[in-house]
Tab-separated table of N, CA and C in Angstrom:
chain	number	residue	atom	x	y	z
A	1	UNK	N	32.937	-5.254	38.998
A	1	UNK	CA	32.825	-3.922	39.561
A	1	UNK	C	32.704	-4.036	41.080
A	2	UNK	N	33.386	-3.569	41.260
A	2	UNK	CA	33.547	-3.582	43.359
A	2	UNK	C	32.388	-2.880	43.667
A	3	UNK	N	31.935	-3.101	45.004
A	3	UNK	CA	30.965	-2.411	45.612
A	3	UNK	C	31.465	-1.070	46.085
A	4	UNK	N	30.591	-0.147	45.925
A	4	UNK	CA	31.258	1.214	47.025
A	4	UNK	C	30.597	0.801	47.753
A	5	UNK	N	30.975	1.442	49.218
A	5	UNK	CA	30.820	1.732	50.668
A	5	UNK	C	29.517	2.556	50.806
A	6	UNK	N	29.186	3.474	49.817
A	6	UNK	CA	28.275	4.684	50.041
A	6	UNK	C	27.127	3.390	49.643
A	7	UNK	N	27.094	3.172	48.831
A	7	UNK	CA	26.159	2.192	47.972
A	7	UNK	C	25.957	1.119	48.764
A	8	UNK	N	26.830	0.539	49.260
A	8	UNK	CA	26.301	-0.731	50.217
A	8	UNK	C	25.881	-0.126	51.542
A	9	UNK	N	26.607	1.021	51.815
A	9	UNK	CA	25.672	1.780	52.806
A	9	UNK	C	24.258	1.585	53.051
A	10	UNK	N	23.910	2.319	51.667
A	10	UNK	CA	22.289	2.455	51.577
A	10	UNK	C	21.277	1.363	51.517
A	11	UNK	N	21.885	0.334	51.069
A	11	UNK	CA	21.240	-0.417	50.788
A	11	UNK	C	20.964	-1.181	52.433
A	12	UNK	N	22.106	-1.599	53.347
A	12	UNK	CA	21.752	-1.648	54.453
A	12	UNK	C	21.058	-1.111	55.270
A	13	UNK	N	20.541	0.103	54.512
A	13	UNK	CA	19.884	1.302	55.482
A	13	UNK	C	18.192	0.921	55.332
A	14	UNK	N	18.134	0.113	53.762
A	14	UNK	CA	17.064	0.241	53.281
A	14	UNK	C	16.683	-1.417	54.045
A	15	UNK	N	17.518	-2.253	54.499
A	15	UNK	CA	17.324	-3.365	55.101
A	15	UNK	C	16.441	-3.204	56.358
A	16	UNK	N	17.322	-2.384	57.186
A	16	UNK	CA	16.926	-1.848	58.502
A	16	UNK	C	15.628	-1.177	58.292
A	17	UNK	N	15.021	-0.467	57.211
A	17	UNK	CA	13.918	-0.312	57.513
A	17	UNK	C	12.716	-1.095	56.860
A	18	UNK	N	13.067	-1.681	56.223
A	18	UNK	CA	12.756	-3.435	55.982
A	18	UNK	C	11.927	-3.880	56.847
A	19	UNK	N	13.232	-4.473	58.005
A	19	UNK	CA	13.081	-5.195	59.314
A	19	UNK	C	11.911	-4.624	60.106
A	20	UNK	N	11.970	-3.090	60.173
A	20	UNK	CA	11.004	-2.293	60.800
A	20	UNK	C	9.948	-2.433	60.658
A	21	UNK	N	9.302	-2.452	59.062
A	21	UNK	CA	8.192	-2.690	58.404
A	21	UNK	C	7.454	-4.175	59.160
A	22	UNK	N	8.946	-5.211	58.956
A	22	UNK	CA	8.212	-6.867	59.584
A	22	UNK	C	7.964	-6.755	60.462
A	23	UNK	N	8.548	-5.993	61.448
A	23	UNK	CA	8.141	-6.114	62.904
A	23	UNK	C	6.382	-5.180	62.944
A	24	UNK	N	6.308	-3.951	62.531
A	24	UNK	CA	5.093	-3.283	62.585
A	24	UNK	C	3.917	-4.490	62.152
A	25	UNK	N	4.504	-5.589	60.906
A	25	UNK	CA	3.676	-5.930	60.444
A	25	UNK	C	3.302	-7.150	61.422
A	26	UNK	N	4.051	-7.498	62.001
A	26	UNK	CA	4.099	-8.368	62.891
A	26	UNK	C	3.240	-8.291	63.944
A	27	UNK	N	3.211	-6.958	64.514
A	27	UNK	CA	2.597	-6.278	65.602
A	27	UNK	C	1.251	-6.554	65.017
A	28	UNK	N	0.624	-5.975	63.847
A	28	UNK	CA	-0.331	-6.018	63.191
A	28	UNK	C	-1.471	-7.449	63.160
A	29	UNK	N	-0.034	-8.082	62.701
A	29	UNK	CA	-1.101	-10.004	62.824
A	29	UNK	C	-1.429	-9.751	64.318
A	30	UNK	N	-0.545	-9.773	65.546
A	30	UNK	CA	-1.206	-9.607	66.857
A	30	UNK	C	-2.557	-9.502	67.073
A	31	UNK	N	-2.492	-7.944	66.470
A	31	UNK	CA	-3.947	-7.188	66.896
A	31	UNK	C	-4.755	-8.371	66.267
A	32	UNK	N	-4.361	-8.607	64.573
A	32	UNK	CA	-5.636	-9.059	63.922
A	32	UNK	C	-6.134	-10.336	64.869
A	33	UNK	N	-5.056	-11.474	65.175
A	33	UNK	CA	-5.034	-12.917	65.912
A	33	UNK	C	-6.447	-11.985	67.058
A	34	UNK	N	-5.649	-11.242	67.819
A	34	UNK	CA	-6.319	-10.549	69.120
A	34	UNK	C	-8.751	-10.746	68.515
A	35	UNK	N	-8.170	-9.676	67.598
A	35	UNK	CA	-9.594	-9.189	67.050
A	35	UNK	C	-10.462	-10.702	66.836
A	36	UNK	N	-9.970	-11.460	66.041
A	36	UNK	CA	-10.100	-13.093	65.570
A	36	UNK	C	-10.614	-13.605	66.917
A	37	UNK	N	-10.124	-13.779	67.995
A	37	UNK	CA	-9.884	-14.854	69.153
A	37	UNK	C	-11.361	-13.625	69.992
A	38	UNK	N	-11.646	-12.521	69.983
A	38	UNK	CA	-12.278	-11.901	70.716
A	38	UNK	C	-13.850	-11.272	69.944
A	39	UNK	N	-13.637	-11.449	68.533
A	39	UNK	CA	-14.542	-11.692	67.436
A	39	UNK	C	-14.863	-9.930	67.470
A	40	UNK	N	-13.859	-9.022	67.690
A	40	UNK	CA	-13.718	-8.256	67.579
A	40	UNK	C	-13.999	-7.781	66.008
A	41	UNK	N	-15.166	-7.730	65.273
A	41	UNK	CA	-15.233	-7.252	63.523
A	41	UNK	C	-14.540	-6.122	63.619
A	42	UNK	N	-15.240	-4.753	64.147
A	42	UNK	CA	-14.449	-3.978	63.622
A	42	UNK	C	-12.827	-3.331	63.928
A	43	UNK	N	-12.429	-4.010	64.339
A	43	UNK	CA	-11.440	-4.184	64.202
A	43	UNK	C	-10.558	-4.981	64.032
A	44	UNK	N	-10.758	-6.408	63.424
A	44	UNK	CA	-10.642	-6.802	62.744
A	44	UNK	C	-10.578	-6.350	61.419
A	45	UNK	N	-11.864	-5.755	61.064
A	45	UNK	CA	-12.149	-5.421	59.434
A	45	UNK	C	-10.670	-3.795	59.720
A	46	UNK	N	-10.248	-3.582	60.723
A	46	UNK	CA	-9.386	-2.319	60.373
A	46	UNK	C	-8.053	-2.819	59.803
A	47	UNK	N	-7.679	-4.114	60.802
A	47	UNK	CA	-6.518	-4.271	60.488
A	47	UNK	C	-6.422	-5.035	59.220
A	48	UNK	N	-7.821	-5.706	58.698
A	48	UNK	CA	-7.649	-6.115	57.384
A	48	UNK	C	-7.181	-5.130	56.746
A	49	UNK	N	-7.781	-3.975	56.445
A	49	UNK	CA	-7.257	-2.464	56.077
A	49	UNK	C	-5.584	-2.179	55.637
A	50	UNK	N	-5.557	-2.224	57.507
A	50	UNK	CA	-4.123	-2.166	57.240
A	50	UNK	C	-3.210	-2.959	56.545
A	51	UNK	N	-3.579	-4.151	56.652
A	51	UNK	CA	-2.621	-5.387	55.860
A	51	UNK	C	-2.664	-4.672	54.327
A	52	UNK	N	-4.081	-5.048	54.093
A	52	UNK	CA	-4.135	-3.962	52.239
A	52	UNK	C	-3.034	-2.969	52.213
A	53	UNK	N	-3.147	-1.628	52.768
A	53	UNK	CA	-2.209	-0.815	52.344
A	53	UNK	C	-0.394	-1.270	53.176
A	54	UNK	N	-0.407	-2.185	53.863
A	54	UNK	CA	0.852	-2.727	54.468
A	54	UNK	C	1.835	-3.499	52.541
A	55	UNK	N	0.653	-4.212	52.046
A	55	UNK	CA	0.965	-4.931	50.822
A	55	UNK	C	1.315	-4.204	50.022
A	56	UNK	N	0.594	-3.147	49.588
A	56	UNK	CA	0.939	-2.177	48.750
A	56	UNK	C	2.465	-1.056	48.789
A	57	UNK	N	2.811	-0.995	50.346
A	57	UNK	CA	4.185	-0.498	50.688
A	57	UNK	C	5.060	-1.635	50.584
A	58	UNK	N	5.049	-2.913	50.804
A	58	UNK	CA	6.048	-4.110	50.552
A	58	UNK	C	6.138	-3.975	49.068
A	59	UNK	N	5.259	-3.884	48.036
A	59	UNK	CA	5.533	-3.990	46.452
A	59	UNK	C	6.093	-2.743	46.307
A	60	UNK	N	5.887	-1.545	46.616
A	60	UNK	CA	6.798	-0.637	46.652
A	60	UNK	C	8.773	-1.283	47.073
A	61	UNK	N	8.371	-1.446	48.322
A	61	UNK	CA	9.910	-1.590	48.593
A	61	UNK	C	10.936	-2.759	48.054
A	62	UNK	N	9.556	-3.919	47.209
A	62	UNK	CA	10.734	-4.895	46.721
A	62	UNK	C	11.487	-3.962	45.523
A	63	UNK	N	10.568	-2.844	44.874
A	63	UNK	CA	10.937	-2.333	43.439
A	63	UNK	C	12.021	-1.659	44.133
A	64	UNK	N	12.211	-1.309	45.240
A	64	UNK	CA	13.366	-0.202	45.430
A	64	UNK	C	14.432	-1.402	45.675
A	65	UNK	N	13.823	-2.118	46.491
A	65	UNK	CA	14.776	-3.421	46.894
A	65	UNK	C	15.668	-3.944	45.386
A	66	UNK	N	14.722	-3.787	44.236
A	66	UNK	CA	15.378	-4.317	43.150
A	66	UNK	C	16.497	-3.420	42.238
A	67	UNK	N	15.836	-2.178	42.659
A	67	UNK	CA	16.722	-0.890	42.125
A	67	UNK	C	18.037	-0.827	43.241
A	68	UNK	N	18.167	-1.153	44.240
A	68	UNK	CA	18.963	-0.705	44.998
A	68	UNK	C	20.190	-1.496	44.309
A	69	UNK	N	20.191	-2.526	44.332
A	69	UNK	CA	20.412	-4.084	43.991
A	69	UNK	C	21.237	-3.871	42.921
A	70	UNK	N	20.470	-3.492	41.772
A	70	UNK	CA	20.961	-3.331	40.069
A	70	UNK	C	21.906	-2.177	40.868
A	71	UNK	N	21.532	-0.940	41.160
A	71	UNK	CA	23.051	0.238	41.522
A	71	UNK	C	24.102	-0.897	42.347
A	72	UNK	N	24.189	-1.750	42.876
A	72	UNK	CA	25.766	-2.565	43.710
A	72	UNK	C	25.984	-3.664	42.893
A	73	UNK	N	24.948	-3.725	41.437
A	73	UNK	CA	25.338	-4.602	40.190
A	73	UNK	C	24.889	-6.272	40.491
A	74	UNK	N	24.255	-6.386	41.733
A	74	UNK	CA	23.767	-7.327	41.836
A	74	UNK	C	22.133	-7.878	42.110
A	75	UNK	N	22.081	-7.910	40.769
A	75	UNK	CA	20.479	-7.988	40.345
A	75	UNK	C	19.722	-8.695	40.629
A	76	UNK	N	20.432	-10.243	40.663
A	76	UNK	CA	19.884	-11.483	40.613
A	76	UNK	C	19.808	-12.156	42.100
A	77	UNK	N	20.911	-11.080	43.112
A	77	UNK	CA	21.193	-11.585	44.247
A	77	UNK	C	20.010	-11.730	45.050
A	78	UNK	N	20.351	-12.888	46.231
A	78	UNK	CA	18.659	-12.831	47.421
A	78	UNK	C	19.361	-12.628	48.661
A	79	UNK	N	18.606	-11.841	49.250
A	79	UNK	CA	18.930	-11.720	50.867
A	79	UNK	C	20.019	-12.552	51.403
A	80	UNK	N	20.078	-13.810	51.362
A	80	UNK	CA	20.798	-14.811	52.118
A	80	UNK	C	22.258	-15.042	51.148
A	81	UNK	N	21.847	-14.097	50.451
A	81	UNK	CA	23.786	-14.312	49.396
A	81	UNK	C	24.308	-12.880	49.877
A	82	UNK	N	23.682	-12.042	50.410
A	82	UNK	CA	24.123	-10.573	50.885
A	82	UNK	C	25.880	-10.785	51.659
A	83	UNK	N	25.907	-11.382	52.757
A	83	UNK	CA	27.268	-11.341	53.546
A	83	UNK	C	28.666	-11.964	52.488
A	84	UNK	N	28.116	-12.194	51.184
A	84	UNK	CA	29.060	-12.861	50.602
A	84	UNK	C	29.648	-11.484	49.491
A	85	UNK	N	28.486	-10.576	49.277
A	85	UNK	CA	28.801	-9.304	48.762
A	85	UNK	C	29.305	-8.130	49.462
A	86	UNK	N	29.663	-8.519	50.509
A	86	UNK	CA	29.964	-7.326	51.586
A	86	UNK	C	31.122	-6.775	51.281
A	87	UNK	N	31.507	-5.521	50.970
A	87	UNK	CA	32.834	-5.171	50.953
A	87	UNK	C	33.049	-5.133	52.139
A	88	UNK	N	34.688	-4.728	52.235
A	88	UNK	CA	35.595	-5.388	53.013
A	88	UNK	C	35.390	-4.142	54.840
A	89	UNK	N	34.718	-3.225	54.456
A	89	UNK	CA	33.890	-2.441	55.633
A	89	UNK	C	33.048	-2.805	56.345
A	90	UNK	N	32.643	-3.647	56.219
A	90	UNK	CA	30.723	-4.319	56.397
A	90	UNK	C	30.890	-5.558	56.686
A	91	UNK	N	32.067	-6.969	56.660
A	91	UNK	CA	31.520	-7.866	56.936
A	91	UNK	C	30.862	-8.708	57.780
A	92	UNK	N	30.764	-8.050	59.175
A	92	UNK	CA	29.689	-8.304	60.063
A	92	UNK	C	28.458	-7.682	60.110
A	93	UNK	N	28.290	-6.765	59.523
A	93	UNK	CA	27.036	-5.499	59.607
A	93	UNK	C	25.877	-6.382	58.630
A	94	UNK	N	26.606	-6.436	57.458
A	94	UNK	CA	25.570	-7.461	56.421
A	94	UNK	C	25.357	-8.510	56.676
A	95	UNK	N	25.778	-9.570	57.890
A	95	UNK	CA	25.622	-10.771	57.874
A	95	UNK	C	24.436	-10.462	59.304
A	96	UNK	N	25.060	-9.188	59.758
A	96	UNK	CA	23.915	-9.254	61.084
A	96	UNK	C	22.459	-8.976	60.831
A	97	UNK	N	22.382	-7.523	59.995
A	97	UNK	CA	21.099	-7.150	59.073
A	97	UNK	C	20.452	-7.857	58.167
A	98	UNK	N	20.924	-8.848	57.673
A	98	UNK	CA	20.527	-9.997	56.727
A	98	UNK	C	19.834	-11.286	57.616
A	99	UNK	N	20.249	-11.514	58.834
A	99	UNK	CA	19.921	-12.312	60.054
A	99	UNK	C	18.535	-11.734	60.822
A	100	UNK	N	19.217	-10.761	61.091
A	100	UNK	CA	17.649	-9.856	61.459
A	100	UNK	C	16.465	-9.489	60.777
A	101	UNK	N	16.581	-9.398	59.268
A	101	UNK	CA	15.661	-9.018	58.776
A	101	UNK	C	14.710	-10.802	58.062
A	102	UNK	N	15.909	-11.884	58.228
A	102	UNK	CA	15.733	-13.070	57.721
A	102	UNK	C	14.175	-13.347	59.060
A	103	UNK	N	15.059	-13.335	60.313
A	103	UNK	CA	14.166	-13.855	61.830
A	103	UNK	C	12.967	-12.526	61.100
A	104	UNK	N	12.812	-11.512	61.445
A	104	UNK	CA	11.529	-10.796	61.135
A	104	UNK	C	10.806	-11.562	60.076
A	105	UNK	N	11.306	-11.255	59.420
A	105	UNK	CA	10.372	-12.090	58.449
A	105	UNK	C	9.619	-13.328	58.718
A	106	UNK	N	10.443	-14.704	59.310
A	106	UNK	CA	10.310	-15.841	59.743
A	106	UNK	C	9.014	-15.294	60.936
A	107	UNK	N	9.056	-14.410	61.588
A	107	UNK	CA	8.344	-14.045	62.618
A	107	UNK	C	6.933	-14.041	62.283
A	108	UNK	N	6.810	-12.622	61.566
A	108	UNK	CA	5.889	-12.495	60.295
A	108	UNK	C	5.052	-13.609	59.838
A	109	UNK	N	5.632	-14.136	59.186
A	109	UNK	CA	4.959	-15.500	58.707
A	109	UNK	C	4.188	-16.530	59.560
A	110	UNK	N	5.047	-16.764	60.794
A	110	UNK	CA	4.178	-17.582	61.687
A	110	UNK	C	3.468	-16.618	62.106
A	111	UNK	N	3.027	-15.347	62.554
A	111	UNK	CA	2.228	-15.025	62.859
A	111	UNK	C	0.969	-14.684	62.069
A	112	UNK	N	1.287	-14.747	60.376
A	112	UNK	CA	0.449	-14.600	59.791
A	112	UNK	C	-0.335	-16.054	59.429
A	113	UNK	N	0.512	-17.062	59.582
A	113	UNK	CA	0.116	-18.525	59.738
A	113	UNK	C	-0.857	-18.621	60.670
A	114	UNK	N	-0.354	-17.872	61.938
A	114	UNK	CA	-1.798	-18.230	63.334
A	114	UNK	C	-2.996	-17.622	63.016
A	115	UNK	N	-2.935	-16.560	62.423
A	115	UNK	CA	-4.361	-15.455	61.991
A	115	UNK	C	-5.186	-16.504	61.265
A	116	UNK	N	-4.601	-16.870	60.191
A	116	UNK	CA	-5.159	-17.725	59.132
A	116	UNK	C	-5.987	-18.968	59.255
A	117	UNK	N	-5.033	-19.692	60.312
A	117	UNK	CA	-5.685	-21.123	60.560
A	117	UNK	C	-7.011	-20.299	61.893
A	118	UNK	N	-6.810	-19.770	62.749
A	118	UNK	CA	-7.187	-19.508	63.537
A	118	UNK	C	-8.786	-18.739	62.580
A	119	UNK	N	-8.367	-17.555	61.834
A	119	UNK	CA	-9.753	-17.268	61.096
A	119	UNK	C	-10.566	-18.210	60.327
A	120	UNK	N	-9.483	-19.445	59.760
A	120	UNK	CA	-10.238	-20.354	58.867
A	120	UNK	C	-11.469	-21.298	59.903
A	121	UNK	N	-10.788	-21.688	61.139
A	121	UNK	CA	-11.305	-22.030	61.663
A	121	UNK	C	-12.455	-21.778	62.304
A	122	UNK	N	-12.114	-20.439	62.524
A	122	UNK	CA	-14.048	-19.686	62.918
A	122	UNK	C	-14.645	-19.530	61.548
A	123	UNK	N	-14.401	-19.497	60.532
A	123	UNK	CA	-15.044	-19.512	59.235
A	123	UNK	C	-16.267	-20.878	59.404
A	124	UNK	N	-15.280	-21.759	59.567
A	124	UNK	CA	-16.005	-23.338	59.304
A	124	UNK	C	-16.891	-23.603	60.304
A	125	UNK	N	-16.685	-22.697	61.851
A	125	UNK	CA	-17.683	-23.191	62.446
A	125	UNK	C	-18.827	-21.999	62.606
A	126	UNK	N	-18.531	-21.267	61.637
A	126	UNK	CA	-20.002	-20.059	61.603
A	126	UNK	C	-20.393	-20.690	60.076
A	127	UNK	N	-19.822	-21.400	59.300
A	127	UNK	CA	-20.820	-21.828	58.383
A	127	UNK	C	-21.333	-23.009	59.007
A	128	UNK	N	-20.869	-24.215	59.755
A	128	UNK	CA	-21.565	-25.111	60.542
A	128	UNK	C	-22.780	-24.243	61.079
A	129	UNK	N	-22.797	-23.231	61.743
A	129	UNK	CA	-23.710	-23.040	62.675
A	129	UNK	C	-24.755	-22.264	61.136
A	130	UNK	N	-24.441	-21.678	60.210
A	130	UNK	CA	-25.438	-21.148	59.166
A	130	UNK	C	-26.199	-22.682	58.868
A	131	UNK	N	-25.771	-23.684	58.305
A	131	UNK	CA	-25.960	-24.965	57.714
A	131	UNK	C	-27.141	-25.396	59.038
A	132	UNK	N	-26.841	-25.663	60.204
A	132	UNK	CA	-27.724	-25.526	61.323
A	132	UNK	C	-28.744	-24.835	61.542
A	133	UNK	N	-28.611	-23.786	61.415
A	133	UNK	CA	-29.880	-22.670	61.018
A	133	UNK	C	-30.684	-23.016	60.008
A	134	UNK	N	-29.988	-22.912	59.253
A	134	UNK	CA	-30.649	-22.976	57.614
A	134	UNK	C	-31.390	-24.932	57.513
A	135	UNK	N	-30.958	-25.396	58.149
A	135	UNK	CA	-31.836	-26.946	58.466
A	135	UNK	C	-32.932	-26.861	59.116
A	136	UNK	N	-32.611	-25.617	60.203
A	136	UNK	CA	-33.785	-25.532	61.266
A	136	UNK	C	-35.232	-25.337	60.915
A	137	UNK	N	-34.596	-24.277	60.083
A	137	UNK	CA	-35.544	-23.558	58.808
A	137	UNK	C	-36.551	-24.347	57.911
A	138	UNK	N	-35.482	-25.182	57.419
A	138	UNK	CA	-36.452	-25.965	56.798
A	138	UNK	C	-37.520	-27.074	57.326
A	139	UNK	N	-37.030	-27.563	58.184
A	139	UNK	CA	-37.380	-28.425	58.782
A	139	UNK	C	-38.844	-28.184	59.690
A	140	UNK	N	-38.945	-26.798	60.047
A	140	UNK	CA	-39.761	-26.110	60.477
A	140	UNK	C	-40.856	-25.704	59.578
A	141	UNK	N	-40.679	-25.429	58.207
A	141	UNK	CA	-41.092	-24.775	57.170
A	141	UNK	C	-41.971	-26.165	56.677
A	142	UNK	N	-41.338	-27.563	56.511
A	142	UNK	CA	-41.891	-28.753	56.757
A	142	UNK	C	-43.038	-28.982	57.344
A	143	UNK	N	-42.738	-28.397	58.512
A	143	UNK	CA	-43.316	-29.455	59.440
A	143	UNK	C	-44.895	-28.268	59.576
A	144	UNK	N	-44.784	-26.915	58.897
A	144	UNK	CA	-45.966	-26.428	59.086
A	144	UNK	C	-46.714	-26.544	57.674
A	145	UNK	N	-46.003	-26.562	56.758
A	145	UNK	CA	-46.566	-27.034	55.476
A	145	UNK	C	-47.390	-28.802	55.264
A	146	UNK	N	-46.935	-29.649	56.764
A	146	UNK	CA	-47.525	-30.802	56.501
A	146	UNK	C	-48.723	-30.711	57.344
A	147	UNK	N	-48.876	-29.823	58.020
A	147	UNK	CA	-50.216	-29.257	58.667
A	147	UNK	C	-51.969	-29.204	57.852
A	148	UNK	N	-52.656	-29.890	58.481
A	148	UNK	CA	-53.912	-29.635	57.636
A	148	UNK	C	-54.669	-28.638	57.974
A	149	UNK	N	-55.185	-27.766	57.010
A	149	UNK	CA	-56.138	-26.705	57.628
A	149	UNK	C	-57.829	-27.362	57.770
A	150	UNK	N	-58.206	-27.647	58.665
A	150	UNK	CA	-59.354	-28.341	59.158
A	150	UNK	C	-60.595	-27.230	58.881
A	151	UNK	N	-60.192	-26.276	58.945
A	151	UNK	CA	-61.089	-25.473	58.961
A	151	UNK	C	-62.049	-25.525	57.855
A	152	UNK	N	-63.700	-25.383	58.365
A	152	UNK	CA	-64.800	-25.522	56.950
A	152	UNK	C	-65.398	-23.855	56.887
């Protein structure tokens, strides 16, 4: 079954706003990296927020992504087999939107890579510094419990 034009239309349309989504989301790790590096909580804790309902619109759009897909009869296809389905209207448009939305993504990821290592890393050294505390504590708690009360 050939592709229509209207149909591969849309589906490019639904790429492009795809791409849009990676880039917003992209913007997003920023802030969070930003919030992370400046120990900014609450906002931090916002853009955690946002990521939540950011996830919840990506599982939305793979289902449309998958419906779009089954209507041009190709169900099984992935992003990077797209320019090979292009009817004969489109064959630069799909190889360019498929490129662009490939780099967003790639973008995305390393930036969600820097948040991560970067938060893991203040994780480990605010439990170092709890573990420090919490020694101090004891050690203190020790040292007044080995105390004699002289008093008659």
């Amino acid at each position: 079954m050939p592709i229509l034009p209207m149909e591969f239309q849309k589906y490019l349309s639904f790429l492009a706003d795809l791409q849009k989504c990676l880039d917003s989301l992209t913007a997003l790790e920023q802030r969070k990296l930003t919030a992370i590096q400046t120990a900014d909580f609450d906002a931090l804790d916002q853009c955690i927020k946002e990521e939540q309902a950011a996830a919840l619109d990506l599982r939305g759009r793979e289902h449309k992504r998958a419906d779009l897909l089954a209507q041009l009869g190709l169900p099984d296809a992935s992003l990077r087999e797209l320019p090979d389905h292009c009817p004969a209207e489109f064959p630069l448009l799909g190889s360019e939107i498929t490129q662009d939305v490939l780099r967003s993504y790639q973008v995305l990821a390393s930036a969600q890579n820097a948040a991560r290592t970067l938060m893991e890393s203040d994780l480990r050294h605010i439990q170092q510094e709890l573990d420090r505390r919490q020694e101090k504590r004891q050690d203190t708690s020790a040292a007044r419990s080995a105390q004699t009360d002289l008093r008659v």
